[in-house]
XYZ file of C-alpha atoms in Angstrom:
526
model
C 15.468 57.439 -34.078
C 15.112 59.024 -30.766
C 12.289 60.588 -29.120
C 12.321 63.294 -26.518
C 9.620 63.549 -23.619
C 8.618 67.088 -22.980
C 7.961 67.989 -19.326
C 4.521 68.572 -19.105
C 3.226 70.740 -16.535
C 0.298 69.243 -14.565
C -3.050 70.322 -15.530
C -5.193 72.869 -13.901
C -7.469 71.510 -11.050
C -11.219 71.692 -12.657
C -14.165 72.151 -10.041
C -14.879 68.603 -9.564
C -11.290 67.970 -8.816
C -11.775 70.701 -5.811
C -14.645 69.081 -4.805
C -12.957 65.838 -3.960
C -10.086 67.615 -2.497
C -12.316 69.575 -0.159
C -14.202 66.724 0.461
C -11.121 64.613 1.610
C -9.336 67.432 3.618
C -7.544 66.651 6.493
C -8.226 69.567 8.778
C -10.047 68.395 11.935
C -7.211 66.902 13.683
C -6.163 70.626 14.700
C -9.178 72.638 13.669
C -12.436 72.642 15.112
C -16.174 72.955 12.943
C -16.646 76.946 13.803
C -20.248 77.730 14.636
C -22.596 79.590 12.399
C -23.996 82.324 14.817
C -27.068 84.529 13.837
C -26.344 88.206 14.133
C -29.684 89.406 15.862
C -29.029 92.703 16.196
C -27.494 93.255 12.786
C -30.094 91.335 11.076
C -32.581 93.559 12.631
C -31.261 96.613 11.770
C -30.613 95.599 8.159
C -34.015 93.951 7.607
C -32.147 90.575 6.371
C -30.771 87.879 8.095
C -27.215 87.619 8.893
C -25.236 84.623 10.060
C -21.463 84.831 11.479
C -19.187 82.062 10.397
C -16.760 81.912 13.462
C -13.434 81.147 12.403
C -12.167 83.314 15.124
C -13.403 80.131 17.298
C -10.238 78.185 15.914
C -7.308 77.160 18.082
C -5.143 79.983 16.673
C -8.024 82.499 16.210
C -7.751 81.951 12.764
C -9.237 79.935 9.465
C -5.317 79.781 8.732
C -4.397 76.655 10.462
C -7.249 74.623 7.655
C -5.044 75.235 4.796
C -1.637 74.971 6.406
C -2.568 71.525 8.413
C -3.836 70.152 5.155
C -1.116 70.756 2.860
C 1.525 69.656 6.007
C -0.879 66.399 6.393
C -0.064 65.244 2.679
C 3.740 65.737 3.168
C 5.723 62.593 3.014
C 7.303 60.749 6.186
C 10.511 61.684 4.798
C 9.405 65.449 4.053
C 7.749 66.244 7.524
C 11.069 64.691 9.140
C 13.224 67.102 6.753
C 10.781 69.823 8.285
C 8.821 72.784 6.581
C 9.384 76.568 6.317
C 6.886 79.722 5.590
C 7.281 83.450 5.847
C 4.917 85.400 7.683
C 3.952 87.566 10.353
C 0.634 86.736 11.096
C -1.939 83.874 11.355
C -0.394 81.524 8.797
C 2.886 81.444 11.203
C 0.500 80.394 14.000
C -1.376 77.521 11.728
C 2.168 76.337 10.329
C 3.583 76.240 13.890
C 0.508 74.446 15.481
C 0.604 72.136 12.436
C 3.839 71.296 12.638
C 3.688 70.354 16.574
C 0.663 68.125 15.716
C 2.944 66.259 12.780
C 5.781 65.956 14.678
C 7.266 68.258 12.138
C 10.127 71.297 12.715
C 8.295 74.361 11.729
C 10.830 77.310 10.821
C 8.773 80.518 10.651
C 10.916 83.328 9.029
C 9.109 86.773 10.455
C 10.345 90.065 9.760
C 12.521 92.271 12.417
C 9.239 94.698 12.655
C 6.940 92.004 13.876
C 5.151 92.588 17.380
C 6.760 90.720 20.152
C 3.513 89.313 21.086
C 3.107 87.741 17.690
C 6.604 86.302 18.011
C 5.901 85.135 21.519
C 2.558 83.176 20.193
C 4.546 81.469 17.242
C 7.036 80.105 20.005
C 4.399 79.058 22.056
C 3.008 76.941 19.823
C 6.414 74.933 18.822
C 7.454 77.218 15.790
C 11.368 77.981 15.627
C 11.308 81.639 14.643
C 13.663 83.499 12.463
C 13.741 87.109 12.506
C 15.028 88.432 8.868
C 14.237 91.546 6.979
C 11.996 94.975 7.728
C 9.080 93.633 5.461
C 7.171 90.516 4.400
C 9.160 90.450 1.248
C 12.353 90.103 2.782
C 11.562 87.319 5.228
C 10.032 85.383 1.927
C 13.433 85.794 0.237
C 15.593 84.741 3.167
C 12.815 81.893 3.772
C 13.248 80.875 0.220
C 16.935 80.552 0.982
C 16.878 78.921 4.013
C 14.607 76.216 2.167
C 17.058 75.342 -0.138
C 20.144 75.133 1.872
C 18.283 72.953 4.651
C 15.904 70.728 2.431
C 12.959 72.144 4.151
C 9.243 72.000 2.122
C 7.615 75.462 1.600
C 3.945 76.043 2.979
C 2.779 78.994 0.979
C 0.072 80.962 2.573
C -2.431 80.990 -0.039
C -1.194 79.592 -3.734
C -1.195 76.261 -3.104
C -4.215 73.684 -4.497
C -4.050 71.615 -0.902
C -3.999 74.888 0.964
C -7.234 76.256 -1.144
C -8.845 72.939 -0.387
C -8.087 73.172 3.078
C -9.541 76.824 3.540
C -12.507 75.442 1.248
C -13.915 73.136 4.369
C -15.582 76.223 5.629
C -17.742 76.367 2.622
C -18.481 72.678 3.164
C -19.858 73.295 6.798
C -21.421 76.697 5.898
C -23.676 74.589 3.356
C -24.159 71.721 5.847
C -24.695 74.013 8.376
C -27.397 76.269 6.868
C -29.836 74.390 4.325
C -32.334 76.632 3.692
C -32.609 79.989 1.354
C -28.861 81.483 1.275
C -28.158 84.326 -0.907
C -24.782 85.119 -0.888
C -21.462 84.174 1.210
C -19.122 87.489 2.203
C -15.363 86.481 2.048
C -12.517 88.547 2.839
C -9.564 88.726 0.377
C -5.800 88.657 0.778
C -3.921 86.357 -1.458
C -7.072 84.461 -2.368
C -6.922 81.397 -0.751
C -9.699 81.658 1.514
C -12.669 82.609 -1.285
C -10.723 80.464 -3.654
C -11.685 77.243 -1.481
C -15.060 78.218 -0.358
C -16.125 79.626 -3.607
C -14.871 76.394 -5.338
C -16.934 74.327 -3.096
C -20.017 76.460 -3.123
C -20.311 76.715 -6.645
C -19.799 73.014 -7.174
C -22.719 72.492 -4.863
C -25.004 75.534 -4.940
C -23.934 77.158 -7.779
C -27.170 79.641 -7.388
C -25.250 81.370 -3.873
C -23.379 84.269 -4.863
C -19.865 84.406 -3.656
C -18.790 87.941 -2.990
C -15.115 88.890 -2.357
C -14.554 91.720 -0.140
C -11.147 93.743 -0.296
C -9.884 96.992 1.400
C -9.951 100.118 -0.770
C -6.316 100.247 -0.683
C -5.441 96.550 -0.979
C -7.807 95.600 -3.867
C -5.167 93.099 -5.790
C -7.515 90.660 -6.632
C -10.631 92.481 -7.778
C -8.115 94.894 -9.826
C -6.551 91.656 -11.549
C -9.895 90.133 -12.330
C -11.390 93.076 -13.801
C -8.003 93.389 -15.893
C -8.314 89.872 -16.772
C -4.298 89.631 -15.414
C -2.318 90.182 -12.611
C -2.141 93.240 -11.269
C 0.572 94.091 -8.461
C -0.379 96.788 -6.206
C 2.954 99.369 -5.329
C 1.684 99.734 -1.855
C -0.901 98.323 0.319
C -2.797 99.534 3.293
C -1.756 98.166 6.765
C -5.022 98.600 9.064
C -6.416 95.120 7.928
C -2.663 93.668 7.568
C -4.253 90.390 7.356
C -5.266 90.907 3.689
C -2.427 93.665 2.760
C -1.033 91.728 -0.032
C 0.367 93.397 -3.276
C -0.044 90.377 -5.837
C -2.033 87.439 -5.536
C -1.347 84.172 -6.379
C -1.621 82.194 -9.323
C -4.018 79.511 -8.749
C -6.254 81.630 -6.372
C -6.004 84.316 -9.476
C -7.189 81.688 -11.775
C -10.058 80.005 -9.526
C -11.362 83.139 -8.030
C -11.795 84.432 -11.573
C -14.232 81.388 -12.267
C -16.050 81.575 -8.813
C -16.362 85.048 -7.280
C -19.700 86.360 -8.709
C -18.886 90.192 -7.204
C -16.109 92.512 -5.641
C -16.632 94.950 -2.457
C -14.296 97.164 -1.223
C -14.739 98.666 1.960
C -12.798 101.467 3.881
C -10.848 101.721 7.470
C -14.115 103.574 8.868
C -16.573 100.765 7.883
C -14.091 98.103 9.151
C -14.462 99.508 12.268
C -17.930 99.987 12.483
C -18.231 96.380 11.364
C -15.942 95.077 14.498
C -18.292 97.077 16.730
C -21.360 95.226 15.094
C -19.585 91.805 15.829
C -18.932 92.683 19.223
C -22.223 93.626 19.782
C -23.864 90.300 18.699
C -21.123 88.244 19.607
C -19.261 89.826 22.682
C -16.422 88.791 20.449
C -13.585 90.770 19.150
C -12.321 90.570 15.469
C -9.310 91.749 13.694
C -9.866 94.122 10.879
C -9.642 91.394 7.963
C -11.884 89.444 10.500
C -14.488 92.299 10.003
C -14.242 93.155 6.388
C -17.114 90.797 5.253
C -19.493 92.171 8.103
C -18.762 95.343 6.330
C -19.268 94.307 2.817
C -22.678 92.811 3.928
C -24.348 96.000 5.436
C -22.884 98.008 2.027
C -24.144 95.393 -0.208
C -27.484 95.624 1.687
C -27.733 99.563 1.206
C -26.996 99.776 -2.181
C -29.142 96.725 -3.523
C -31.914 97.998 -0.626
C -32.613 94.032 0.023
C -34.955 92.700 2.653
C -35.471 89.325 4.038
C -32.564 87.510 2.512
C -29.985 85.430 3.958
C -26.189 86.222 4.204
C -23.143 84.658 5.320
C -20.119 86.572 6.720
C -16.838 84.905 7.164
C -15.147 86.161 10.229
C -11.836 85.090 9.368
C -10.123 85.940 12.338
C -9.481 87.411 15.744
C -5.878 88.267 16.095
C -6.365 91.922 17.589
C -3.743 93.799 18.843
C -5.101 95.184 22.187
C -3.854 98.842 21.899
C -5.280 99.048 18.402
C -8.861 99.011 19.864
C -8.698 102.848 20.566
C -8.410 103.686 17.304
C -11.307 101.129 16.280
C -13.772 102.811 19.000
C -12.867 106.218 18.002
C -13.294 105.385 14.029
C -16.514 103.168 14.742
C -18.723 105.993 15.408
C -17.558 107.661 11.936
C -18.100 104.406 10.184
C -21.597 104.093 11.298
C -21.738 107.967 10.623
C -22.883 108.616 14.023
C -20.479 111.452 14.292
C -20.398 114.142 11.598
C -17.492 116.464 11.371
C -17.408 120.045 10.006
C -15.127 122.921 9.615
C -17.867 125.916 10.039
C -16.983 129.531 9.719
C -18.940 132.243 11.819
C -18.669 135.735 12.518
C -16.235 136.951 14.869
C -18.580 138.779 17.084
C -20.090 138.921 20.333
C -23.221 136.587 20.020
C -22.340 134.650 17.307
C -21.245 131.265 19.165
C -24.832 131.408 20.833
C -26.773 131.870 17.434
C -24.404 128.668 15.832
C -25.475 126.779 18.660
C -29.233 127.389 18.283
C -28.996 126.442 14.912
C -27.548 122.990 15.889
C -30.543 122.840 18.545
C -32.848 123.294 15.562
C -31.395 121.223 12.869
C -34.420 119.827 10.450
C -33.797 116.017 11.776
C -33.477 117.356 15.318
C -31.150 118.267 17.850
C -27.761 116.761 17.735
C -25.025 116.395 20.592
C -21.982 118.277 20.110
C -19.101 115.679 20.128
C -16.443 117.989 19.484
C -15.539 121.538 19.432
C -12.397 123.308 18.518
C -11.495 126.714 18.170
C -8.292 129.091 18.264
C -8.285 132.757 17.531
C -6.423 133.338 14.294
C -5.475 135.913 11.653
C -9.055 135.269 10.024
C -10.307 137.353 13.306
C -8.970 140.398 11.343
C -11.327 139.522 8.410
C -14.289 139.189 10.939
C -14.515 135.238 10.568
C -13.395 132.542 13.263
C -12.945 128.918 12.019
C -14.000 126.098 14.321
C -14.140 122.364 14.459
C -17.380 120.726 15.221
C -18.360 116.783 15.833
C -22.166 116.149 15.868
C -24.000 113.093 16.567
C -26.519 111.783 13.796
C -29.001 109.583 13.737
C -27.578 107.723 10.607
C -25.704 107.532 7.437
C -26.486 110.312 4.797
C -27.106 113.253 7.390
C -23.873 114.731 7.075
C -24.623 116.878 3.999
C -27.743 117.647 5.170
C -26.685 119.487 8.336
C -23.695 121.609 5.907
C -26.661 122.600 4.132
C -28.510 123.912 7.267
C -25.350 125.423 8.396
C -25.198 127.457 4.976
C -28.928 128.458 4.866
C -28.223 130.012 8.412
C -25.389 131.953 7.387
C -22.204 129.886 8.489
C -20.048 128.502 5.682
C -19.372 124.781 6.474
C -17.384 122.562 4.990
C -18.160 118.685 5.456
C -15.443 116.754 7.016
C -16.822 113.463 7.837
C -15.114 111.396 4.931
C -11.840 113.458 5.175
C -9.088 111.102 6.329
C -6.999 114.341 7.208
C -9.329 115.796 9.481
C -10.197 112.403 11.239
C -6.784 111.431 11.758
C -5.042 114.492 12.768
C -6.590 118.291 12.396
C -9.268 117.251 15.170
C -6.461 117.141 17.478
C -4.638 120.021 16.310
C -6.854 123.078 15.512
C -5.316 126.570 16.026
C -1.803 125.654 15.038
C -1.310 128.286 12.211
C 2.014 129.847 12.426
C 3.502 133.359 10.745
C 6.435 131.343 10.428
C 5.967 128.134 8.615
C 6.739 129.889 4.879
C 7.111 127.487 1.978
C 5.417 125.024 4.354
C 4.267 121.406 2.585
C 1.921 118.946 4.685
C 2.546 115.342 4.071
C 1.438 112.263 5.955
C 3.369 109.116 6.134
C 3.091 105.604 7.394
C 6.270 104.996 9.422
C 7.293 101.306 10.147
C 7.056 101.057 14.249
C 10.664 100.178 14.811
C 13.929 101.883 16.079
C 15.636 104.197 13.602
C 12.708 105.162 11.421
C 12.518 108.827 12.345
C 16.598 108.759 12.113
C 16.203 107.683 8.589
C 13.768 110.172 7.793
C 15.700 112.998 9.836
C 19.335 111.685 8.005
C 17.888 112.010 4.442
C 16.745 115.309 4.957
C 18.421 118.351 3.382
C 19.787 120.558 6.446
C 18.078 123.588 5.101
C 14.757 122.106 5.197
C 12.846 122.773 8.550
C 9.943 120.699 10.086
C 7.271 122.953 10.655
C 5.080 120.246 12.312
C 4.958 117.254 13.658
C 1.986 114.742 14.665
C 1.698 110.937 15.464
C -0.174 109.065 17.789
C 0.724 105.340 18.715
C -2.163 103.359 17.610
C -1.093 99.745 18.536
C -0.483 98.803 14.756
C 2.591 97.623 13.110
C 2.959 101.342 11.206
C 2.443 104.409 12.640
C 0.334 107.463 10.762
C 3.076 110.554 10.820
C 1.613 114.175 9.903
C 4.705 116.109 9.247
C 4.878 119.876 7.829
C 8.467 120.818 5.946
C 9.478 124.042 5.007
C 10.764 123.469 1.525
C 11.414 126.060 -0.826
C 9.988 125.656 -4.645
C 13.267 126.151 -5.854
C 14.047 122.581 -4.098
C 10.831 120.755 -5.547
C 13.107 118.110 -7.673
C 15.360 117.341 -4.566
C 12.165 116.923 -2.340
C 10.975 114.538 -4.640
C 14.079 112.557 -4.425
C 14.430 112.492 -0.956
C 10.553 111.077 -0.641
C 11.502 107.958 -3.218
C 14.933 107.595 -1.045
C 13.076 107.500 2.236
C 10.745 104.349 0.721
C 7.826 105.111 3.238
C 4.021 105.398 1.939
C 3.019 109.022 1.976
C 0.626 111.595 0.625
C 0.775 115.022 0.225
C -1.975 117.284 2.129
C -0.863 120.573 1.444
C -4.129 121.266 -0.476
C -6.374 119.768 1.885
C -9.204 122.031 2.723
C -8.823 120.518 6.487
C -5.293 121.949 6.444
C -5.719 125.254 4.850
C -8.587 126.014 7.154
C -6.973 125.134 10.328
C -3.263 124.785 10.256
C -1.860 126.697 7.215
C -0.454 130.115 7.890
C -0.867 133.032 5.625
């Protein structure tokens, strides 16, 4: 009689296993125990005690080196001699490069060809061997897998590995050691899920009463959707503002662990994150990247929703690898994120004295006078009907005022549309008011996200039908890896099917804005 021994998959790690892994993790050869600093200004405003876990203080300005080093420190001498490889365009790349330098291992970092040169140079400066391949992370990942097999390298995953998770979990260990008093919740940004899995596993093993709250961008919430559905949900597209957490599919192990340890998910938007970056700067004089500020944005949202007072919260500032050029965009949107500025489209009579009467209404608003931050107007066909459309920005004293201001305009006889939360208005129309044209017939308005690389626009133009005319084009460089483009295209109704094929073949994220009220009021020809 013969017997066959089946290959068994390793049993999943238990909470006790992860506790041991975190306690024995090797991270402090390269990482520092980051400060847990009180955010005094933010605490006063929110009437709760807010603490900031300063992972922006790490040598590579991000928590990522903890997990990367812990994984690599557990490799055999033979594996280290052969070298390691990863695919990354951001913080994980720097963590692997620094860890390789410390351990004397060759570190190959595959990065997309679209990676900004500043990030490529940073990895090289840490001793990483950079290979540029493909236009996206997925392309770089596929290339890295191929190199791994050919060269016998060990792949260092950015999040879906128990040793990486345990390395990130040392942050949770430090938090509980540094703050031994009452602690109600810890807020953690989620990309692939390595950080929240490690931090959550440790906190729940030691102090299960402390809430672990996961934070995701509204356009990159793969973990929240997956846990809600009880199975993996892969996103078709992800937002690119908080690129450190822009993950379409979370890991298998991180999904399993997060499903057990996360008490609640909160999603935040771009404006809230910009405001949070400003909040962090006010309290620390440090500038964190968008992903690094997500936890602070979620704390503010949580306090507003639950109306808490006197509680203690920790927000993990996960990184500070911010492109300097992006600060302009952050500064512009921070005021809107705090709702310190409100935007309106207001219709006033095209007659003498109407502007003065409108300004008098602004000076006598119920909550007090407001400064005008923006005022745009250009005569158009509406003048024939005795109307003028103006784009107005006003300062506010806090959140929730814009609907009341719009109501005050209506009461005074001025038609008003609240555009405070209208992305098209905030990103483009505010700079283009008065762009109507009698010649823009069959115009369709679309927002695109173009990769910032040579040839991106040429690809767009080469795929267009020669009979389609570009009637509007707006772009402002914001220092990000991708640019936001507003395009008006004259496409006859009969070409709808061909236009859909064009959008699919182009492959750039897009949204049609032809029915957006901001477009209809200020840009669309009649």
